[in-house]
Coordinates of N, CA and C in Angstrom, one line a residue:
M729 N -3.8 25.4 2.9 CA -4.1 24.3 3.7 C -4.7 23.2 2.8
K730 N -5.6 23.6 1.9 CA -6.2 22.6 1.0 C -5.2 21.9 0.1
K731 N -4.2 22.7 -0.3 CA -3.2 22.1 -1.2 C -2.4 21.0 -0.4
I732 N -2.1 21.3 0.8 CA -1.3 20.4 1.7 C -2.2 19.1 1.9
Y733 N -3.4 19.3 2.1 CA -4.3 18.2 2.3 C -4.4 17.3 1.1
L734 N -4.5 18.0 -0.1 CA -4.6 17.2 -1.3 C -3.3 16.4 -1.5
L735 N -2.1 17.0 -1.2 CA -0.9 16.3 -1.3 C -0.9 15.0 -0.4
I736 N -1.4 15.2 0.8 CA -1.4 14.1 1.7 C -2.3 13.0 1.2
V737 N -3.5 13.4 0.6 CA -4.4 12.5 0.1 C -3.9 11.8 -1.2
L738 N -3.2 12.5 -2.0 CA -2.8 12.0 -3.3 C -1.5 11.2 -3.2
F739 N -0.7 11.4 -2.2 CA 0.6 10.6 -2.1 C 0.4 9.1 -2.2
P740 N -0.5 8.5 -1.5 CA -0.7 7.1 -1.7 C -1.1 6.7 -3.1
L741 N -1.8 7.5 -3.7 CA -2.3 7.2 -5.1 C -1.1 7.1 -6.0
I742 N -0.1 8.0 -5.8 CA 1.1 8.0 -6.7 C 1.8 6.6 -6.4
L743 N 1.8 6.1 -5.2 CA 2.4 4.9 -4.9 C 1.6 3.7 -5.6
L744 N 0.3 3.8 -5.7 CA -0.5 2.8 -6.3 C -0.3 2.7 -7.8
E745 N -0.3 3.9 -8.4 CA -0.1 4.0 -9.8 C 1.0 5.0 -10.2
A746 N 1.7 4.7 -11.2 CA 2.8 5.6 -11.6 C 2.3 6.9 -12.1
E747 N 1.1 6.9 -12.7 CA 0.5 8.1 -13.2 C -0.3 8.8 -12.2
K748 N -0.2 10.1 -12.2 CA -1.1 11.0 -11.4 C -2.5 11.0 -11.9
P749 N -3.4 10.9 -11.0 CA -4.8 10.9 -11.4 C -5.1 12.3 -11.9
N750 N -6.0 12.4 -12.9 CA -6.4 13.7 -13.5 C -7.5 14.2 -12.6
L751 N -7.2 15.3 -11.8 CA -8.2 15.8 -10.9 C -9.3 16.6 -11.6
N752 N -9.1 17.0 -12.8 CA -10.2 17.7 -13.5 C -11.1 16.9 -14.3
K753 N -10.8 15.6 -14.5 CA -11.5 14.7 -15.4 C -12.9 14.4 -14.9
S754 N -13.8 14.3 -15.8 CA -15.1 13.9 -15.5 C -15.3 12.5 -16.0
Y755 N -15.8 11.6 -15.3 CA -16.1 10.2 -15.7 C -17.6 10.0 -15.9
R756 N -18.0 10.2 -17.2 CA -19.4 10.1 -17.5 C -20.3 11.0 -16.6
G757 N -19.8 12.2 -16.4 CA -20.6 13.2 -15.7 C -20.2 13.2 -14.2
I758 N -19.4 12.3 -13.7 CA -19.1 12.3 -12.3 C -17.7 12.8 -12.1
R759 N -17.5 13.9 -11.3 CA -16.2 14.4 -10.9 C -15.9 14.1 -9.5
F760 N -14.7 13.6 -9.2 CA -14.3 13.4 -7.9 C -13.8 14.6 -7.2
Y761 N -13.3 15.6 -7.9 CA -12.8 16.9 -7.4 C -13.6 18.0 -8.0
P762 N -13.8 19.1 -7.2 CA -13.3 19.4 -5.9 C -14.0 18.6 -4.8
I763 N -13.4 18.6 -3.6 CA -14.0 17.8 -2.5 C -14.4 18.7 -1.4
R764 N -15.2 18.1 -0.5 CA -15.7 18.9 0.7 C -15.6 17.9 1.9
Q765 N -15.3 18.5 3.0 CA -15.3 17.7 4.3 C -16.7 17.5 4.8
E766 N -16.9 16.3 5.3 CA -18.2 16.0 5.9 C -17.9 15.3 7.3
L767 N -18.8 15.5 8.2 CA -18.7 14.9 9.5 C -19.9 14.0 9.7
V768 N -19.7 12.8 10.0 CA -20.8 11.8 10.3 C -20.5 11.3 11.7
E769 N -21.2 11.8 12.6 CA -21.0 11.5 14.0 C -19.6 11.9 14.4
S770 N -18.7 10.9 14.6 CA -17.3 11.2 14.9 C -16.4 10.9 13.8
L771 N -16.9 10.5 12.6 CA -16.1 10.2 11.4 C -16.0 11.4 10.5
V772 N -14.8 11.7 10.1 CA -14.6 12.8 9.1 C -14.2 12.1 7.8
I773 N -14.9 12.5 6.7 CA -14.6 12.0 5.4 C -14.7 13.1 4.4
Y774 N -13.8 13.1 3.4 CA -13.9 14.0 2.3 C -14.5 13.4 1.1
V775 N -15.6 13.9 0.6 CA -16.3 13.4 -0.5 C -16.4 14.4 -1.7
P776 N -16.6 13.9 -2.9 CA -16.7 14.8 -4.1 C -17.8 15.9 -3.8
K777 N -17.5 17.1 -4.1 CA -18.4 18.2 -3.8 C -19.7 18.1 -4.5
M778 N -19.7 17.4 -5.7 CA -21.0 17.3 -6.4 C -22.0 16.3 -5.8
T779 N -21.6 15.5 -4.8 CA -22.5 14.6 -4.2 C -23.5 15.3 -3.3
V780 N -24.7 14.7 -3.2 CA -25.7 15.2 -2.4 C -25.8 14.3 -1.1
R781 N -25.9 15.0 0.0 CA -25.9 14.2 1.3 C -27.4 14.0 1.7
S782 N -27.6 12.8 2.3 CA -28.9 12.5 2.9 C -28.6 11.6 4.1
D783 N -29.3 11.9 5.2 CA -29.1 11.1 6.4 C -30.4 10.3 6.6
S784 N -30.1 9.0 7.1 CA -31.2 8.1 7.3 C -30.9 7.2 8.5
V785 N -31.8 6.3 8.7 CA -31.7 5.3 9.8 C -32.0 3.9 9.2
Q786 N -31.1 2.9 9.5 CA -31.3 1.6 9.0 C -32.6 1.1 9.6
E787 N -33.5 0.5 8.7 CA -34.8 0.2 9.1 C -34.9 -0.9 10.2
Q788 N -34.2 -2.0 10.1 CA -34.3 -3.1 11.0 C -33.6 -2.9 12.3
F789 N -32.3 -2.4 12.3 CA -31.5 -2.3 13.5 C -31.4 -0.9 14.0
K790 N -31.9 0.1 13.2 CA -32.0 1.5 13.7 C -30.6 2.2 13.9
Y791 N -29.6 1.8 13.1 CA -28.3 2.5 13.2 C -28.3 3.6 12.1
P792 N -27.6 4.7 12.4 CA -27.5 5.8 11.4 C -26.7 5.4 10.1
I793 N -27.3 5.9 9.0 CA -26.6 5.8 7.7 C -26.6 7.1 7.0
T794 N -25.5 7.6 6.5 CA -25.4 8.8 5.8 C -25.0 8.5 4.3
F795 N -25.7 9.0 3.4 CA -25.4 8.7 2.0 C -24.9 10.0 1.3
F796 N -24.0 9.8 0.4 CA -23.4 10.9 -0.5 C -23.6 10.3 -1.9
K797 N -24.4 11.0 -2.7 CA -24.8 10.4 -4.0 C -24.6 11.4 -5.1
A798 N -24.0 10.9 -6.2 CA -23.9 11.6 -7.5 C -24.5 10.7 -8.6
D799 N -25.6 11.2 -9.1 CA -26.3 10.4 -10.1 C -25.7 10.4 -11.5
C800 N -26.0 9.3 -12.2 CA -25.6 9.2 -13.6 C -26.2 10.3 -14.4
K801 N -25.4 11.0 -15.2 CA -25.9 12.1 -16.0 C -26.2 11.7 -17.4
E802 N -25.6 10.5 -17.8 CA -25.8 10.1 -19.2 C -26.5 8.8 -19.2
V803 N -27.4 8.6 -20.2 CA -28.2 7.4 -20.2 C -27.5 6.2 -20.9
A804 N -26.8 6.4 -22.0 CA -26.2 5.3 -22.7 C -25.0 4.8 -22.0
E805 N -24.1 5.7 -21.5 CA -22.9 5.2 -20.8 C -23.0 5.8 -19.4
C806 N -23.5 5.0 -18.5 CA -23.8 5.5 -17.1 C -22.7 5.2 -16.1
F807 N -22.6 6.1 -15.2 CA -21.7 6.0 -14.0 C -22.4 6.7 -12.9
S808 N -22.7 6.1 -11.8 CA -23.2 6.7 -10.6 C -22.3 6.3 -9.4
L809 N -22.2 7.3 -8.5 CA -21.3 7.1 -7.3 C -22.2 7.2 -6.1
L810 N -22.1 6.2 -5.2 CA -22.9 6.3 -4.0 C -21.9 5.9 -2.8
I811 N -21.7 6.8 -1.9 CA -20.9 6.6 -0.8 C -21.8 6.5 0.4
D812 N -21.7 5.5 1.3 CA -22.5 5.6 2.5 C -21.6 5.2 3.7
V813 N -22.0 5.8 4.8 CA -21.3 5.6 6.1 C -22.3 5.1 7.1
S814 N -22.1 3.9 7.6 CA -22.9 3.3 8.6 C -22.2 3.2 9.9
I815 N -22.8 3.5 11.0 CA -22.2 3.4 12.3 C -23.0 2.4 13.2
I816 N -22.3 1.3 13.5 CA -23.0 0.2 14.1 C -22.4 -0.1 15.5
D817 N -23.2 0.0 16.5 CA -22.8 -0.2 17.8 C -22.6 -1.7 18.1
D818 N -21.6 -2.0 19.0 CA -21.4 -3.4 19.3 C -22.6 -4.1 19.9
S819 N -23.5 -3.4 20.5 CA -24.7 -4.0 21.1 C -25.6 -4.6 20.0
M820 N -25.5 -4.1 18.8 CA -26.3 -4.6 17.7 C -25.6 -5.8 17.0
K821 N -24.3 -5.6 16.6 CA -23.5 -6.6 15.9 C -22.1 -6.4 16.2
S822 N -21.3 -7.5 16.3 CA -19.9 -7.3 16.4 C -19.2 -7.0 15.1
F823 N -18.0 -6.5 15.2 CA -17.2 -6.2 14.0 C -17.2 -7.5 13.1
D824 N -16.8 -8.6 13.6 CA -16.7 -9.9 12.8 C -18.0 -10.3 12.2
E825 N -19.1 -10.1 12.9 CA -20.5 -10.4 12.3 C -20.8 -9.5 11.1
I826 N -20.4 -8.2 11.3 CA -20.7 -7.2 10.2 C -19.9 -7.5 9.0
V827 N -18.6 -7.8 9.1 CA -17.8 -8.2 8.0 C -18.3 -9.5 7.3
S828 N -18.5 -10.5 8.1 CA -19.0 -11.8 7.6 C -20.3 -11.6 6.8
E829 N -21.2 -10.9 7.4 CA -22.5 -10.7 6.7 C -22.3 -9.9 5.4
S830 N -21.5 -8.9 5.4 CA -21.2 -8.1 4.2 C -20.6 -9.0 3.1
K831 N -19.7 -9.9 3.4 CA -19.1 -10.8 2.4 C -20.2 -11.6 1.7
Q832 N -21.2 -12.0 2.5 CA -22.3 -12.8 1.9 C -23.4 -12.0 1.2
K833 N -23.7 -10.8 1.6 CA -24.8 -10.1 1.1 C -24.5 -8.9 0.2
D834 N -23.4 -8.3 0.3 CA -23.1 -7.0 -0.4 C -22.4 -7.1 -1.7
F835 N -22.1 -8.4 -2.1 CA -21.4 -8.5 -3.4 C -22.0 -9.6 -4.2
R836 N -21.9 -9.5 -5.5 CA -22.4 -10.5 -6.5 C -21.6 -11.8 -6.4
L837 N -20.3 -11.7 -6.2 CA -19.4 -12.8 -6.1 C -18.6 -12.6 -4.8
T838 N -17.8 -13.6 -4.4 CA -17.0 -13.4 -3.2 C -16.0 -12.3 -3.4
P839 N -16.0 -11.3 -2.5 CA -15.1 -10.2 -2.6 C -13.7 -10.5 -2.2
T840 N -12.8 -9.7 -2.6 CA -11.4 -9.8 -2.3 C -11.1 -9.0 -1.1
S841 N -10.4 -9.5 -0.1 CA -9.9 -8.8 1.0 C -8.6 -8.1 0.6
L842 N -8.5 -6.8 1.0 CA -7.3 -6.0 0.5 C -6.6 -5.5 1.7
P843 N -5.9 -6.3 2.6 CA -5.2 -5.8 3.7 C -4.1 -4.9 3.4
H844 N -3.5 -5.1 2.2 CA -2.3 -4.3 1.8 C -2.7 -2.8 1.5
W845 N -4.0 -2.6 1.2 CA -4.4 -1.2 1.0 C -4.2 -0.3 2.3
K846 N -4.2 -1.0 3.4 CA -4.1 -0.2 4.7 C -2.8 0.5 4.8
Q847 N -1.8 0.0 4.1 CA -0.5 0.8 4.1 C -0.5 2.1 3.4
Y848 N -1.5 2.3 2.5 CA -1.7 3.5 1.8 C -2.6 4.5 2.5
L849 N -3.2 4.1 3.6 CA -4.2 5.0 4.3 C -3.5 5.6 5.5
R850 N -3.8 6.9 5.7 CA -3.2 7.6 6.8 C -3.9 7.2 8.2
Y851 N -5.1 6.7 8.1 CA -5.8 6.4 9.4 C -6.3 4.9 9.3
T852 N -5.9 4.1 10.2 CA -6.4 2.7 10.3 C -6.8 2.4 11.7
T853 N -7.5 1.3 11.8 CA -7.8 0.8 13.2 C -7.5 -0.7 13.2
D854 N -7.5 -1.2 14.4 CA -7.3 -2.6 14.6 C -8.4 -3.1 15.5
P855 N -9.3 -3.9 14.9 CA -9.3 -4.5 13.6 C -9.8 -3.5 12.5
M856 N -9.5 -3.9 11.3 CA -9.9 -3.2 10.1 C -9.9 -4.1 9.0
E857 N -10.9 -3.9 8.1 CA -11.0 -4.8 6.9 C -11.4 -4.0 5.7
I858 N -10.8 -4.3 4.5 CA -11.2 -3.6 3.3 C -11.6 -4.7 2.3
L859 N -12.8 -4.6 1.7 CA -13.3 -5.6 0.7 C -13.5 -4.9 -0.6
Y860 N -13.2 -5.6 -1.7 CA -13.5 -5.1 -3.0 C -14.1 -6.2 -3.9
G861 N -15.1 -5.9 -4.7 CA -15.7 -6.9 -5.5 C -16.8 -6.3 -6.3
P862 N -17.5 -7.2 -7.1 CA -18.6 -6.7 -8.0 C -19.8 -6.4 -7.1
G863 N -20.5 -5.3 -7.4 CA -21.7 -4.9 -6.7 C -22.8 -5.9 -6.9
E864 N -23.9 -5.7 -6.2 CA -25.0 -6.7 -6.2 C -25.6 -6.9 -7.6
I865 N -25.6 -5.8 -8.4 CA -26.2 -5.9 -9.7 C -25.2 -5.6 -10.8
I866 N -24.7 -4.3 -10.9 CA -23.6 -4.0 -11.8 C -22.7 -3.1 -11.1
G867 N -21.5 -3.0 -11.7 CA -20.5 -2.1 -11.2 C -19.6 -2.8 -10.1
S868 N -18.9 -2.0 -9.4 CA -18.0 -2.5 -8.3 C -18.2 -1.8 -7.0
K869 N -17.6 -2.3 -6.0 CA -17.9 -1.8 -4.6 C -16.6 -2.0 -3.8
I870 N -16.3 -1.0 -3.0 CA -15.3 -1.1 -2.0 C -16.0 -0.8 -0.6
I871 N -15.7 -1.7 0.4 CA -16.2 -1.5 1.7 C -15.1 -1.5 2.7
A872 N -14.9 -0.5 3.5 CA -13.9 -0.4 4.5 C -14.6 -0.5 5.9
F873 N -14.1 -1.3 6.8 CA -14.7 -1.5 8.1 C -13.7 -1.0 9.1
Y874 N -14.0 0.0 9.9 CA -13.1 0.5 10.9 C -13.7 0.2 12.3
Y875 N -13.0 -0.4 13.2 CA -13.5 -0.6 14.5 C -12.9 0.3 15.5
H876 N -13.7 1.1 16.2 CA -13.1 2.1 17.2 C -13.4 1.5 18.6
K877 N -12.3 1.1 19.3 CA -12.4 0.5 20.6 C -13.0 1.4 21.6
K878 N -12.7 2.7 21.6 CA -13.2 3.6 22.6 C -14.7 3.8 22.5
Y879 N -15.2 3.9 21.3 CA -16.6 4.1 21.1 C -17.4 2.7 21.0
Q880 N -16.6 1.6 20.8 CA -17.2 0.3 20.7 C -18.2 0.3 19.5
K881 N -17.7 0.8 18.4 CA -18.6 0.8 17.2 C -17.8 0.5 16.0
T882 N -18.5 -0.1 15.0 CA -17.9 -0.3 13.7 C -18.4 0.7 12.7
Y883 N -17.4 1.4 12.1 CA -17.7 2.4 11.1 C -17.5 1.8 9.7
R884 N -18.6 1.7 9.0 CA -18.5 1.0 7.7 C -18.7 2.1 6.6
V885 N -17.6 2.2 5.7 CA -17.7 3.1 4.6 C -17.8 2.3 3.3
T886 N -18.8 2.5 2.6 CA -19.1 1.8 1.3 C -19.0 2.8 0.2
I887 N -18.2 2.4 -0.9 CA -18.1 3.2 -2.1 C -18.7 2.3 -3.2
N888 N -19.9 2.6 -3.7 CA -20.5 1.9 -4.8 C -20.2 2.7 -6.1
M889 N -19.7 2.0 -7.0 CA -19.4 2.6 -8.3 C -20.2 1.8 -9.4
I890 N -21.3 2.3 -9.7 CA -22.3 1.6 -10.6 C -22.1 2.2 -12.0
Y891 N -21.9 1.3 -13.0 CA -21.6 1.7 -14.3 C -22.0 0.7 -15.3
T892 N -22.3 1.2 -16.5 CA -22.5 0.3 -17.7 C -22.4 1.2 -18.9
P893 N -21.7 0.8 -19.9 CA -20.8 -0.3 -20.1 C -19.5 -0.1 -19.3
N894 N -18.6 -1.1 -19.4 CA -17.3 -1.1 -18.6 C -16.5 0.1 -19.1
F895 N -15.6 0.6 -18.1 CA -14.7 1.6 -18.4 C -13.4 1.0 -19.1
S896 N -12.7 1.9 -19.7 CA -11.4 1.4 -20.2 C -10.5 1.1 -19.0
E897 N -9.5 0.3 -19.2 CA -8.6 -0.1 -18.1 C -7.9 1.2 -17.4
R898 N -7.5 2.1 -18.2 CA -6.9 3.3 -17.7 C -7.9 4.1 -16.8
D899 N -9.1 4.4 -17.3 CA -10.1 5.1 -16.6 C -10.5 4.4 -15.3
W900 N -10.6 3.0 -15.3 CA -11.0 2.3 -14.1 C -9.9 2.4 -13.1
S901 N -8.6 2.4 -13.5 CA -7.5 2.5 -12.6 C -7.6 3.9 -11.9
E902 N -7.9 5.0 -12.7 CA -8.0 6.3 -12.1 C -9.2 6.4 -11.1
I903 N -10.3 5.8 -11.5 CA -11.5 5.8 -10.6 C -11.2 5.0 -9.3
T904 N -10.5 3.9 -9.4 CA -10.1 3.2 -8.2 C -9.2 4.0 -7.3
N905 N -8.2 4.7 -8.0 CA -7.3 5.6 -7.2 C -8.1 6.7 -6.5
H906 N -9.1 7.2 -7.1 CA -10.0 8.2 -6.5 C -10.7 7.6 -5.3
A907 N -11.2 6.4 -5.4 CA -11.8 5.7 -4.3 C -10.9 5.5 -3.1
V908 N -9.6 5.1 -3.4 CA -8.6 5.0 -2.4 C -8.4 6.3 -1.7
S909 N -8.4 7.4 -2.4 CA -8.2 8.7 -1.8 C -9.4 9.1 -0.9
I910 N -10.6 8.6 -1.2 CA -11.7 8.9 -0.3 C -11.5 8.1 1.0
L911 N -11.0 6.9 0.9 CA -10.7 6.1 2.1 C -9.6 6.7 2.9
N912 N -8.6 7.3 2.2 CA -7.5 7.9 2.8 C -7.9 9.2 3.6
S913 N -9.0 9.7 3.2 CA -9.5 11.0 3.9 C -10.2 10.7 5.3
V914 N -10.5 9.4 5.5 CA -11.3 9.0 6.7 C -10.5 9.1 8.0
T915 N -11.0 9.8 9.0 CA -10.5 9.7 10.3 C -11.7 9.6 11.3
I916 N -11.4 9.1 12.4 CA -12.4 9.0 13.5 C -11.9 9.8 14.7
R917 N -12.6 10.8 15.1 CA -12.1 11.6 16.2 C -12.4 11.0 17.6

């Protein structure tokens, strides 16, 4: 069953890049595989097994946030992975408000909207938004916003990839493909 799931997850990656991602590769101490399934309220996501989970509550608005973190193992050439899932009820903020606020606060520069990435994901919502850009300090970030009409909530999945110095173009392409596979694993029950 896990092999079938991996094939489902990896198929869009093959479409994105002609080369298959190396599942056994470590990127400065961070391994994307093996993976484990996590449930955050009604959202299912597959995250790297090496990540450590912590659950919290957003201080100001009191919505739940779950973090999956893999810390940088090397000092000179660092790479850290932080995935967080936030679940924000419509009574706090609308989908459009959340996306607009994120564009202004969560990126160093104006992020790029990636609507074409939705065609590579097995689960999408309407509305849905995917943003990509430079993180607040260093590294890059992908944020996917899923709106679930039944629950009247916005599910925000953020993948922070914090690194210094830069990766080679090939490694960065592989890392981006792994991030897309994380988004491809998302479903809301």
